[in-house]
Each structure stands twice: as C-alpha cells, then as structure tokens.
Amino acid sequence: MKLAVIYDSKTGNTRQAAEWIAEGMSRIANVDAHAFSIDAVDTAFIGEAKGVVIGCPSYMATMTPDMRTWLMQGGKLGLAGKLGGAFATEQYTHGGGEMVIQSILTNELVFGMLCYSGGASLGKPIIHMGPIGVNGNVETHNGMEHYRENFLVYGERFAQKAAELFA
Amino acid sequence: MKLAVIYDSKTGNTRQAAEWIAEGMSRIANVDAHAFSIDAVDTAFIGEAKGVVIGCPSYMATMTPDMRTWLMQGGKLGLAGKLGGAFATEQYTHGGGEMVIQSILTNELVFGMLCYSGGASLGKPIIHMGPIGVNGNVETHNGMEHYRENFLVYGERFAQKAAELFA
Amino acid sequence: MKLAVIYDSKTGNTRQAAEWIAEGMSRIANVDAHAFSIDAVDTAFIGEAKGVVIGCPSYMATMTPDMRTWLMQGGKLGLAGKLGGAFATEQYTHGGGEMVIQSILTNELVFGMLCYSGGASLGKPIIHMGPIGVNGNVETHNGMEHYRENFLVYGERFAQKAAELFA
Amino acid sequence: MKLAVIYDSKTGNTRQAAEWIAEGMSRIANVDAHAFSIDAVDTAFIGEAKGVVIGCPSYMATMTPDMRTWLMQGGKLGLAGKLGGAFATEQYTHGGGEMVIQSILTNELVFGMLCYSGGASLGKPIIHMGPIGVNGNVETHNGMEHYRENFLVYGERFAQKAAELFA
C-alpha cells in the first residue's frame, strides 16, 4: 500500500518533519511511503496512494503562499476518497501551526478526502488535528529533534488506519 | 448499517435539518438512520453506528454552549474510527455556520473519527465542509425549506461513503 | 480621513462588493475612501489611510492564492495600528466565505491592526465577522445585488468607528 | 484607565497566565488592571474598563464549555467598542490553544470589540493572535513559568495600545 507526504519546505525543517512522518508510516507492514516536495510530486505515485498527508510552515499564522497555490491544483491529483492528514511547523508555540493544519484539512475535505488524525483515541501522545514542530524553538532551544517522536507516531497511526480501511 | 445524526435544536430548524440528513442517509440500501437530540441520544444505537453527523445552530459565530458541553462527553460514546460529519444552521449568510462546522469537525478529529463531506468531488451541489441552512433567512424569506435538497444529498453521500468503507 | 478597501477579484463580483464598502464608508463626513485591486494598490494612499478592509473570493473554502501571496507583503505597507476589516464572496451559503474572513483577520492581527466588524452591537443587519456576498447565488438567483445593503452598512459602520478613533 | 482579564481556570495554570497579563498591563502608567475568574466578574469594573482580555484552557482543541456558556452573556456586559484580546493554555504544542484564541476573538468581534494582539509589528516576542502557555508542557517539563515573559509582554503591549486609543 502506497502512502505519501507532500510538503512545502523553505529551510529544511518541514522536509525533516515530512520524512519522519514517512518513516513512521513505514513501520506498518507492506507500506511503501514517500515524502515529496510540492516542486517534485510524483503524480503517478499519488494516484496509487491510499493516503496523503500534507504540511507546510506557518507564515503569519496561515499556510505558505506556495502551498496555497499548490493546493488549488491538488484536486486534479484525484485525491477524493483517500485518507487525508496534515501537519505544520512554526517558530513559536503560538505561531499559527494549528491554523495551517485546519486550513489544509478544510482543503482536503473539499477534495473529498477522509480526514483523520487519531486525536485522543490512541492514548499518548495525544495529537489533536495533526503534529506540529516548533522549528525556531525559542522555548527549548533544542530544535525540531524534540518533536521527532510525535511525527513518527503520527505517521504510524495514519498508516495503521489506512491499512485497516484499504489494505 | 446504522447511521446517526445528533443535534442541538432550539426552535426546530436544526432538528428539521437533522431529519433531512437522516432521510437522505436512508436512500442508501440497508441503512438504518436516526436523528437524536443531544437530550435523548440512544447510546446503544450510537455504539453500533458506523457514522455520526453532528450539528447545531450558530450562536455568535460559535457552536451553542449546550453542544459544546455535550461534545465534552462525546468521546465516551466510543466514536473513534466512525465516519464523522457536521452541519449547522444560522440566521444570516455570514452568520457563523462555517465556524460551527469547523469546530465540530475538530472535536470529531480529537475523538479519532474519519471526517468526510464529499466536498467538490461529487459534483453539484458542492458542499465544502458540511451543509448549512439559513433559518432566519433574511435573504430569501422562504426559510429552511430552501436548503432541504442540500441536507438530503449530504446525508445520501455520507451514507454512500459509510457503506463503501464499512458495509 | 482616508480609508481603503483592497480586493482580489476574478469575475468582478468581489470588486463590486469592495466598491459598495467604499461607497458606504463615504457616507461618513470627511472620509476619502477608495477601493484598490491587489494589482494596483496605491501604497501612498494606504500609508495615510486610518483603516483598511481586505477581501477576496473563497476558493475551496480558503482565500485565493493571489490574496495569500499579496498578504505576505502587506506588512510592508505599514498597516500596524490601523483599523482592519475583512469581507468575502462565495458561490454557496456554505462556500467558505467565513473561513476566508477569519484568515484575513488573522493576518491583520499579525500586521498589528485593530480588527473590527461591529458584530451584533449595532443592531440589524448583524454582521458577525464581516459581510459575505453569495455571488453564484444558487439559492436566490438574484446575484450580488441582494447583498448590496450589507456591504454598504458595513462600510459605513467601519468608517464611523475609524472616525471615532482617529479623526 | 481600567483594564480587565477574564479567565476560566481549572487547575490554576490559566489563572496564573491571566495574572501575568494583568501584571504586564500594570507596567503602563495609570493603568488599573485586574484579573477575574468567570465565576467572580466585577461587572462594574468591566463596565468602566477600556479593554478586556479573555482566555481559557483548550479542551479538545476548543474553548471550555464553561467559557462558551459565559461568553453567551458577555455581550450584556457592554463590551462594544472596548479593546479585546485573547489567550489560552494547552497541554501540548498542537493542543488547540490557537483554535481557542480564534474562537474567543470571533466572539469579541460579535460583541463589537476592537481586537488587537500587536502581532509581529512590535518585534520579538512575536505574538500572532495571542499568547499561549503549554501547561502540561510535555516538551520542556518546566511548566508555565517558561511562558511568563510572553504573557507579561502581551499585557504590556495591550495596555499601551489601550492608552494610545482611549487614555
């Protein structure tokens, strides 16, 4: 079963998060997971994928213009019926990552996707709408690495649900 | 396959919308659909249901306090893994129905539900996040009846997707 | 006192709404109000303006990519401290106009603006976060004209508040 | 000039944040700032206040039912025209604090308030829509204290703006 992560990354932090999600997805048996930059999406792979997770940094508490532009064409990829997820990176705890995730999920609903995060139903870590990494990390000064486990677990849960539904 | 609609209604408009959604669900073969007020939810029925759609009026561009209170206990109903949808009623086109739907869907994600609307993927009527009825209807002066078809179609599409996934 | 409306319009409907808002603003004494497309913003005028209202159509329940791109540069216009408002157009009652308004207002807060709609405090028409025109208007088949008064009143109220604060 | 902070707190973390905001407000000359629990709001004080900041914890990525219920009556306090702000606490970086702040601000717009955060216009710390404290703080294990400065600075900036507008 193919699963994809699609990201817009400017500094490499969001790419890192995307790759962790794909790594977490790969923990589930028979999953072939890949992360693609919006500049280099393998549309054939996406077409065969049963689930797609989309993410980008928060710019001014909103998704990046490049992601917004890319999403306008996302529907052409035939995403309807696939499992959908979202993630974000931000520079501060109050930096807008949740607004980004909520906007991406809204777009995914419009594509006809099935949105899923697992939420609080699978115990800790509780991941409400999707995982967020604080990349500037003024709070902890230890960078994205601190959020690694959340992205891995989120990817694993997403793949587990996709396997239950579609495998 | 059981499907449920759960609503908070003050004047009867939202109850009407809930019943139309349940009626639309019932168009799909072998679907047993019921609408429940938050005051009288049949928890055994919900437990067996494969999908639940939740809705309420917009009060000040936010869900009603009664719905907010009820949702705090919704997780105890074992909603994880079920298909989730949302709808709203409002008194004006800019009356907050979309904020209500987005908040309910966010709560459903936290419950571990699979959120689905069909969006633009099924042609007209396009129903982005969920259907909204303008109950005061200052614009058209013809009341909720005007939105009847949207609620019916939304219910039908939701039930069709639930049947594909779970029947 | 200068006041501005900035819009992204594809078919002319949103431009029409912007011009109605500017017309409403002009009902207040000593107000010089202008509406500008994002392609032709008079930055000197904006610099002197005491308030700016920003709006665009809903595309997939989100602001247009062009508006998202433009807003990334809005901070350079020195909008901090100005009164801020937002409006939207959409093709359906559930078409995403509220999500657009909420995103624009969030960007305005990040710019350091004072966001204001009047809400329910000024009687009818109650305009929660900002006015929305249903341009496709599948419901009423009478187009944007139906929402004209809401845009005019919103503009007038916005200008009245700006005059109270800054004139 | 009177300024108020109104909060719903269950464990004391949100009360602590509210008191820090009030302390930050008091840094501005001639400001009389007080924090009130929603159970014990001094309505006469609120009536005279030029600005009110409202906050609560995130429960399931949404405001608490008690805050939602309280806000339904907030309009009766005559908040129209006052400066409005919002804050939140949450248990995780992705815990819903931003959704809470955005919902509270939406309610404040409906009350007719002027919403303000300062955003990115005043340099670091950049506080997009309002400050958030991670109270469970699984990330840093050092609790609310870590966010103290953000709440103080936010209160100070809010009071400074209120003084500019109304003093």
XYZ file of C-alpha atoms in Angstrom:
668
model
C 0.000 0.000 0.000
C 1.411 3.359 -1.085
C 1.202 6.402 1.227
C 2.512 9.891 0.517
C 3.576 13.003 2.382
C 3.560 16.265 0.430
C 5.332 19.301 1.865
C 6.469 22.839 1.211
C 9.761 23.468 2.992
C 11.909 26.590 2.968
C 14.695 25.828 5.459
C 14.571 22.042 5.632
C 12.640 21.794 8.916
C 9.335 20.916 7.273
C 11.069 18.454 4.947
C 12.551 16.817 8.028
C 9.087 16.539 9.602
C 7.691 15.071 6.372
C 10.431 12.460 6.268
C 9.766 11.478 9.878
C 6.080 11.001 9.063
C 7.010 8.804 6.082
C 9.412 6.862 8.312
C 6.620 6.319 10.846
C 4.295 5.151 8.078
C 6.892 2.595 7.002
C 6.679 0.865 10.388
C 3.408 -0.703 9.216
C 3.769 -3.875 7.192
C 3.586 -3.604 3.406
C 3.555 0.186 3.390
C 5.560 1.982 0.701
C 5.774 5.599 1.960
C 7.432 8.561 0.258
C 7.726 12.270 1.029
C 7.550 14.705 -1.893
C 8.216 18.426 -2.087
C 5.405 20.313 -3.847
C 8.027 21.056 -6.522
C 8.559 17.382 -7.277
C 5.368 15.448 -6.676
C 5.252 12.023 -8.345
C 1.677 12.171 -9.596
C 1.616 8.501 -10.568
C 2.601 7.545 -7.018
C -0.041 9.881 -5.574
C -2.639 8.391 -7.879
C -1.974 4.937 -6.447
C -1.602 6.107 -2.832
C -4.358 5.276 -0.351
C -3.498 8.208 1.900
C -1.795 11.593 1.671
C -0.531 13.835 4.482
C 0.119 17.474 3.563
C 2.086 20.073 5.506
C 3.973 23.366 5.435
C 5.339 26.069 7.723
C 3.122 28.737 9.233
C 3.708 32.156 7.688
C 1.778 34.833 9.554
C -0.428 32.154 11.133
C -1.521 30.923 7.680
C -0.252 28.400 5.169
C 2.529 29.484 2.802
C 1.523 31.112 -0.488
C 3.294 28.304 -2.356
C 1.258 25.641 -0.540
C -1.940 27.629 -1.089
C -1.140 27.808 -4.799
C -0.251 24.133 -4.989
C -3.453 23.056 -3.222
C -5.534 24.771 -5.898
C -4.291 22.038 -8.222
C -4.422 19.213 -5.715
C -7.881 18.190 -6.756
C -6.539 17.290 -10.156
C -4.477 14.555 -8.492
C -7.629 12.581 -7.788
C -7.403 12.737 -4.001
C -11.111 12.017 -3.416
C -11.704 9.036 -1.166
C -8.111 8.850 0.070
C -7.209 9.171 3.748
C -6.017 12.732 4.458
C -3.832 14.211 7.153
C -1.994 17.471 7.842
C 0.984 18.784 9.778
C 2.805 22.067 10.252
C 5.914 23.733 11.532
C 6.045 27.089 13.267
C 8.577 29.294 15.003
C 6.684 29.777 18.276
C 4.168 27.811 20.346
C 1.538 30.394 19.357
C 2.918 30.597 15.834
C -0.062 29.519 13.780
C 0.618 25.837 13.106
C -2.920 24.902 14.119
C -4.428 27.415 11.693
C -2.293 25.907 8.935
C -3.409 22.370 9.770
C -7.062 23.372 9.953
C -6.868 25.128 6.561
C -5.152 22.164 4.907
C -7.740 19.761 6.349
C -10.507 22.039 5.057
C -8.988 21.863 1.585
C -8.749 18.086 1.887
C -12.453 17.869 2.759
C -13.208 19.877 -0.372
C -11.121 17.348 -2.353
C -13.430 14.654 -0.960
C -10.803 13.092 1.311
C -11.366 11.283 4.617
C -9.569 13.351 7.263
C -8.004 11.544 10.193
C -5.542 12.307 12.987
C -6.288 9.714 15.648
C -6.762 12.553 18.100
C -7.010 11.451 21.720
C -8.355 7.996 20.856
C -4.989 6.231 20.818
C -3.509 7.452 24.097
C -0.348 9.485 24.423
C 0.973 11.302 22.571
C -2.422 12.900 22.021
C -2.292 14.591 18.589
C -5.378 16.728 18.167
C -5.592 17.681 14.481
C -2.042 16.858 13.425
C 1.532 17.159 14.672
C 3.369 20.484 14.896
C 7.086 21.087 15.175
C 8.381 24.331 16.659
C 11.350 24.915 14.400
C 12.637 28.186 15.751
C 12.070 26.672 19.157
C 12.769 29.771 21.178
C 11.277 27.883 24.090
C 13.533 24.888 24.277
C 16.494 25.762 22.076
C 16.750 22.154 21.001
C 15.061 22.396 17.653
C 12.913 20.085 15.612
C 14.525 16.953 17.073
C 12.338 17.477 20.108
C 9.184 16.758 18.076
C 10.596 13.744 16.186
C 8.652 11.131 18.116
C 5.327 12.928 17.553
C 5.841 12.905 13.782
C 6.894 9.254 13.788
C 3.898 8.163 15.869
C 1.515 10.237 13.770
C 2.810 8.608 10.586
C 2.499 5.148 12.108
C -1.078 5.744 13.277
C -2.064 7.200 9.912
C -0.661 4.177 8.089
C -2.346 1.788 10.537
C -5.725 3.405 9.849
C -5.117 3.375 6.088
C -4.266 -0.339 6.316
C -7.466 -1.031 8.274
C -9.581 0.796 5.711
C -7.955 -0.042 2.422
C -5.374 -2.826 2.618
C -25.759 -0.454 8.797
C -26.725 2.090 11.455
C -26.017 5.800 10.962
C -26.862 8.619 13.370
C -27.419 12.361 13.343
C -27.031 14.187 16.667
C -28.305 17.730 17.015
C -28.969 20.592 19.385
C -32.080 22.480 18.284
C -33.780 25.423 19.949
C -36.538 26.398 17.521
C -36.929 23.235 15.457
C -34.935 24.403 12.435
C -31.850 22.374 13.284
C -33.990 19.341 14.149
C -35.553 19.682 10.711
C -32.114 19.758 9.085
C -31.052 16.682 11.098
C -34.136 14.785 9.976
C -33.481 15.663 6.342
C -29.918 14.337 6.672
C -31.259 11.097 8.187
C -33.824 10.887 5.380
C -31.044 11.289 2.820
C -29.000 8.576 4.540
C -31.960 6.228 4.285
C -31.870 6.422 0.493
C -28.907 4.024 0.582
C -29.778 0.335 0.764
C -29.699 -1.341 4.180
C -29.137 1.891 6.085
C -30.967 2.366 9.387
C -30.633 6.111 10.105
C -31.933 8.027 13.108
C -31.679 11.630 14.311
C -31.282 12.230 18.049
C -31.436 15.402 20.097
C -28.460 15.758 22.466
C -31.052 15.417 25.245
C -32.110 11.975 24.086
C -29.207 10.169 22.472
C -29.623 6.391 22.205
C -26.110 5.404 23.242
C -26.580 1.771 22.237
C -27.561 2.862 18.725
C -24.569 5.223 18.549
C -22.304 2.424 19.717
C -23.370 0.277 16.761
C -23.453 3.135 14.236
C -20.739 3.283 11.572
C -21.093 7.024 11.114
C -22.322 10.055 13.061
C -23.159 13.547 11.795
C -23.336 16.299 14.429
C -24.868 19.778 14.124
C -26.267 22.811 15.892
C -27.165 26.455 15.310
C -24.541 29.190 15.260
C -24.700 31.425 18.319
C -22.364 34.381 17.968
C -20.486 32.570 15.190
C -19.701 29.649 17.516
C -21.417 26.399 18.472
C -24.100 26.543 21.175
C -22.982 26.147 24.807
C -25.207 23.052 25.076
C -23.489 21.406 22.112
C -20.063 22.376 23.443
C -20.973 20.806 26.782
C -22.371 17.686 25.142
C -19.281 17.203 22.961
C -17.084 17.039 26.049
C -18.783 13.720 26.752
C -18.966 12.546 23.165
C -15.700 10.660 23.402
C -17.282 8.377 25.969
C -19.624 7.168 23.247
C -16.771 5.376 21.525
C -16.832 7.433 18.336
C -13.243 6.596 17.325
C -12.981 5.087 13.871
C -16.510 6.042 12.838
C -17.219 8.273 9.860
C -17.885 11.845 11.061
C -19.744 14.759 9.548
C -21.083 18.144 10.647
C -23.781 20.641 9.736
C -25.115 23.942 11.035
C -27.920 26.437 10.874
C -27.521 30.200 11.050
C -29.654 33.299 10.740
C -27.593 35.076 8.087
C -25.294 34.090 5.223
C -22.364 35.430 7.258
C -23.838 34.035 10.475
C -21.105 31.675 11.606
C -22.319 28.293 10.356
C -18.909 27.516 8.888
C -17.163 28.246 12.177
C -19.591 25.868 13.893
C -18.944 23.105 11.369
C -15.189 23.548 11.567
C -15.260 23.380 15.392
C -17.428 20.263 15.408
C -15.144 18.573 12.873
C -12.129 19.487 15.019
C -13.799 17.810 18.012
C -14.538 14.766 15.850
C -10.874 14.505 14.849
C -9.960 14.549 18.542
C -12.446 11.689 19.068
C -10.496 9.753 16.435
C -13.225 9.927 13.782
C -12.800 9.934 9.995
C -14.185 13.281 8.810
C -15.878 13.410 5.443
C -18.099 15.799 3.491
C -17.615 14.806 -0.143
C -16.669 18.406 -0.864
C -16.445 19.222 -4.554
C -15.626 15.660 -5.586
C -19.206 14.585 -6.294
C -20.367 17.472 -8.452
C -23.227 19.818 -7.634
C -24.337 20.617 -5.068
C -20.779 21.255 -3.912
C -20.806 21.002 -0.093
C -17.454 22.181 1.210
C -17.255 21.121 4.869
C -20.920 20.405 5.506
C -24.374 21.778 4.709
C -25.717 24.992 6.239
C -29.304 26.167 6.444
C -30.083 29.849 6.835
C -33.017 29.621 9.205
C -33.792 33.264 9.743
C -33.314 33.601 6.030
C -33.468 37.359 5.837
C -32.131 36.976 2.334
C -34.776 34.834 0.754
C -37.689 34.903 3.190
C -38.503 31.343 2.321
C -36.916 29.606 5.271
C -35.189 26.311 5.785
C -37.164 24.586 3.029
C -34.825 26.254 0.589
C -31.878 24.186 1.858
C -33.756 20.871 2.048
C -32.131 19.320 -1.005
C -28.610 20.114 0.251
C -29.264 18.290 3.521
C -30.799 15.310 1.732
C -27.913 14.997 -0.713
C -25.336 15.407 2.049
C -26.964 12.599 4.042
C -27.080 10.368 0.990
C -23.423 10.960 0.125
C -22.359 10.379 3.730
C -24.234 7.078 3.854
C -22.805 6.025 0.488
C -19.274 6.597 1.750
C -20.016 4.763 5.024
C -21.364 1.824 3.003
C -18.215 1.765 0.846
C -15.966 1.757 3.899
C -17.833 -0.380 6.396
C -20.759 -2.297 4.943
C -9.585 60.765 6.734
C -8.500 58.196 4.148
C -9.903 54.663 4.206
C -9.086 51.860 1.791
C -10.571 48.626 0.542
C -8.163 46.118 -1.030
C -9.544 43.203 -3.019
C -8.703 40.313 -5.285
C -11.455 39.859 -7.851
C -11.644 37.366 -10.696
C -15.105 37.892 -12.175
C -15.985 41.365 -10.923
C -18.234 40.269 -8.048
C -15.651 40.915 -5.354
C -14.710 44.233 -6.953
C -18.377 45.168 -6.804
C -18.507 44.295 -3.102
C -15.348 46.341 -2.478
C -16.835 49.351 -4.206
C -20.014 49.084 -2.159
C -17.944 49.049 1.030
C -16.057 52.154 -0.138
C -19.378 53.793 -1.017
C -20.674 53.032 2.476
C -17.511 54.468 4.010
C -18.052 57.667 2.072
C -21.361 58.264 3.855
C -19.344 59.443 6.865
C -18.269 63.085 6.809
C -14.750 63.875 5.648
C -13.981 60.330 4.574
C -11.969 59.797 1.392
C -12.484 56.115 0.565
C -11.017 54.158 -2.334
C -11.091 50.519 -3.420
C -7.925 49.041 -4.922
C -7.284 45.746 -6.664
C -4.236 43.926 -5.248
C -2.702 44.517 -8.687
C -2.942 48.284 -8.348
C -2.623 49.306 -4.722
C -1.751 52.972 -4.176
C 0.796 52.484 -1.411
C 0.970 56.199 -0.595
C -2.793 56.254 -0.060
C -2.608 53.126 2.112
C 0.184 54.682 4.135
C -2.051 57.628 5.010
C -5.213 55.569 5.488
C -6.545 55.079 9.014
C -8.332 51.863 8.143
C -8.120 49.098 5.555
C -10.700 46.429 4.673
C -9.406 43.410 2.748
C -11.419 40.796 0.856
C -11.444 38.109 -1.812
C -13.496 35.178 -3.081
C -13.469 31.813 -1.376
C -11.644 29.163 -3.396
C -12.059 25.748 -1.838
C -13.128 27.365 1.450
C -9.854 29.300 1.672
C -8.570 32.643 0.432
C -7.315 32.850 -3.144
C -3.625 32.072 -3.773
C -3.191 35.600 -5.173
C -4.556 37.174 -1.974
C -2.428 34.845 0.158
C 0.627 35.895 -1.830
C -0.267 39.560 -1.626
C -0.823 39.442 2.141
C 2.738 38.187 2.654
C 3.791 41.662 1.560
C 1.025 43.567 3.295
C 3.096 44.121 6.394
C 5.468 46.218 4.342
C 2.664 48.699 3.819
C 2.851 49.740 7.452
C -0.616 48.559 8.418
C 0.158 48.344 12.164
C -2.233 50.362 14.296
C -4.776 50.873 11.510
C -8.368 49.683 11.791
C -8.782 46.386 9.931
C -11.754 44.637 8.415
C -12.447 41.772 6.047
C -15.097 40.556 3.610
C -15.575 37.710 1.181
C -17.601 36.383 -1.699
C -18.554 32.759 -2.218
C -20.685 30.683 -4.568
C -22.797 28.919 -1.940
C -24.072 29.672 1.559
C -21.660 27.012 2.866
C -18.968 28.121 0.415
C -16.165 29.138 2.752
C -16.564 32.920 2.989
C -16.279 32.807 6.764
C -13.034 30.845 6.610
C -11.672 33.483 4.222
C -12.682 36.341 6.518
C -11.238 34.636 9.575
C -7.917 34.004 7.797
C -7.662 37.585 6.572
C -8.425 38.923 10.063
C -5.743 36.617 11.484
C -3.233 38.086 9.033
C -4.353 41.588 10.012
C -3.740 40.812 13.689
C -0.232 39.680 12.776
C 0.253 43.028 10.988
C -0.644 44.712 14.293
C -4.020 46.014 13.114
C -7.142 46.658 15.203
C -9.802 44.308 13.856
C -13.402 45.454 13.901
C -16.718 44.405 12.378
C -19.352 45.928 14.659
C -20.812 42.461 15.072
C -24.189 42.405 16.785
C -23.575 45.623 18.713
C -25.188 47.962 16.177
C -28.471 46.147 15.549
C -29.592 44.787 12.231
C -28.083 43.884 9.915
C -25.960 41.853 12.328
C -22.583 41.290 10.611
C -20.591 38.808 12.652
C -17.007 38.944 11.373
C -17.578 40.712 8.075
C -20.033 40.777 5.167
C -20.291 37.954 2.636
C -21.860 38.032 -0.798
C -23.061 34.840 -2.415
C -22.055 35.520 -5.986
C -23.121 32.320 -7.642
C -26.253 32.659 -5.593
C -27.753 29.312 -6.398
C -30.153 29.976 -3.550
C -31.745 33.195 -4.705
C -30.787 33.543 -8.364
C -30.609 37.278 -7.970
C -26.888 37.652 -7.552
C -24.692 40.026 -5.618
C -27.265 42.827 -5.701
C -29.045 41.015 -2.894
C -26.132 41.680 -0.508
C -25.573 45.310 -1.514
C -27.054 46.822 1.618
C -24.919 44.646 3.914
C -21.732 45.855 2.221
C -22.855 49.491 2.342
C -23.782 49.314 6.030
C -20.564 47.509 6.890
C -18.517 50.203 5.157
C -20.449 52.944 6.938
C -20.008 51.360 10.360
C -16.303 50.760 9.740
C -15.795 54.407 8.755
C -17.808 55.598 11.755
C -15.570 53.618 14.115
C -12.418 54.861 12.357
C -13.672 58.434 12.735
C -14.339 57.903 16.450
C -10.856 56.500 17.000
C -8.683 58.566 14.705
C -10.398 61.626 13.251
C -7.622 53.572 32.924
C -9.146 50.240 33.901
C -8.248 47.047 32.032
C -9.535 43.553 32.768
C -8.569 39.954 32.182
C -11.351 37.366 32.381
C -10.465 33.675 32.610
C -11.781 30.187 33.164
C -9.211 28.136 35.051
C -9.488 24.557 36.269
C -6.033 23.799 37.680
C -4.640 27.276 38.283
C -2.457 27.453 35.175
C -4.823 29.718 33.257
C -5.361 31.889 36.350
C -1.588 32.250 36.543
C -1.449 33.335 32.888
C -4.270 35.838 33.488
C -2.440 37.344 36.431
C 0.741 37.701 34.409
C -1.194 39.544 31.699
C -2.675 41.888 34.331
C 0.808 42.394 35.786
C 2.123 43.293 32.340
C -0.755 45.733 31.834
C 0.150 47.433 35.106
C 3.561 48.365 33.733
C 1.861 51.155 31.780
C 1.297 54.385 33.694
C -2.133 54.966 35.213
C -3.419 51.519 34.388
C -5.597 49.744 36.963
C -5.629 46.110 35.825
C -7.451 43.199 37.408
C -7.928 39.520 36.546
C -11.330 37.956 37.222
C -12.482 34.358 37.117
C -15.693 33.928 35.099
C -17.261 32.927 38.429
C -16.488 36.282 40.000
C -16.523 39.007 37.374
C -16.863 42.552 38.756
C -19.343 43.863 36.212
C -18.978 47.470 37.366
C -15.223 47.267 36.788
C -15.754 45.700 33.356
C -18.234 48.426 32.508
C -15.584 51.076 33.113
C -12.715 49.105 31.553
C -11.334 50.267 28.199
C -10.048 46.832 27.301
C -10.735 43.209 28.174
C -8.585 40.129 27.504
C -10.347 36.759 27.723
C -8.795 33.293 27.989
C -9.249 29.667 28.952
C -7.660 26.246 28.513
C -8.100 24.221 25.346
C -10.348 21.206 25.844
C -10.352 19.006 22.768
C -8.937 21.883 20.699
C -11.909 24.097 21.589
C -12.764 26.525 24.378
C -14.119 25.079 27.634
C -17.889 24.603 27.927
C -17.887 26.989 30.918
C -16.199 29.730 28.880
C -18.547 29.103 25.954
C -21.508 29.437 28.306
C -20.103 32.557 29.932
C -19.436 34.251 26.591
C -23.098 33.931 25.656
C -23.718 36.512 28.374
C -20.647 38.598 27.699
C -22.496 40.914 25.386
C -24.630 42.022 28.285
C -21.527 43.495 29.885
C -21.428 46.225 27.258
C -18.133 45.218 25.683
C -18.774 47.004 22.373
C -16.066 49.470 21.447
C -13.572 48.171 24.025
C -10.175 46.790 23.050
C -10.293 42.982 23.010
C -7.646 40.325 23.347
C -7.445 36.593 23.940
C -5.091 33.963 25.343
C -5.100 30.244 26.011
C -3.381 27.402 27.753
C -2.964 23.905 26.359
C -1.245 20.657 27.282
C 0.698 20.167 24.060
C 2.190 22.382 21.354
C -0.508 21.090 19.000
C -3.103 21.185 21.774
C -5.636 23.625 20.358
C -4.714 26.918 22.016
C -4.867 28.746 18.707
C -8.358 27.445 17.987
C -9.437 28.700 21.412
C -7.951 32.151 20.804
C -9.512 32.413 17.360
C -12.947 31.441 18.707
C -12.738 33.936 21.571
C -11.678 36.705 19.179
C -14.594 35.821 16.903
C -16.973 36.199 19.853
C -15.342 39.533 20.706
C -15.913 40.786 17.151
C -19.576 39.846 17.517
C -19.652 41.892 20.749
C -18.411 44.845 18.699
C -14.938 44.918 20.247
C -11.681 46.075 18.624
C -9.423 43.017 18.530
C -5.687 43.526 18.934
C -2.618 41.422 19.602
C 0.288 43.500 18.282
C 1.269 40.531 16.148
C 4.664 40.869 14.512
C 4.567 44.669 14.466
C 6.399 45.176 17.764
C 9.368 42.867 17.276
C 10.168 39.866 19.423
C 8.461 38.151 21.042
C 6.170 37.922 18.031
C 2.688 37.049 19.367
C 0.451 36.219 16.429
C -3.118 36.204 17.729
C -2.434 35.985 21.457
C -0.119 34.236 23.914
C -0.345 30.524 24.710
C 1.095 28.661 27.653
C 1.780 24.938 27.409
C 0.742 23.866 30.886
C 1.249 20.139 30.683
C 4.486 21.017 28.975
C 5.457 17.544 27.915
C 8.024 19.207 25.701
C 10.023 21.151 28.245
C 8.991 19.770 31.634
C 9.363 23.182 33.150
C 5.762 24.259 33.142
C 4.003 27.553 32.711
C 6.917 29.572 34.083
C 8.539 29.168 30.705
C 5.851 31.326 29.061
C 5.739 34.013 31.771
C 7.547 36.659 29.745
C 5.213 36.246 26.755
C 2.164 36.882 28.931
C 3.786 39.899 30.607
C 4.822 41.457 27.293
C 1.403 40.782 25.766
C -0.311 42.520 28.688
C 2.035 45.473 28.440
C 1.512 45.883 24.687
C -2.250 45.589 25.070
C -2.284 48.290 27.764
C -0.013 50.508 25.687
C -2.413 50.306 22.754
C -5.430 50.940 25.006
C -3.669 54.003 26.403
C -2.951 55.309 22.892
C -6.577 54.880 21.861
C -8.530 55.794 24.964
C -6.428 57.451 27.673
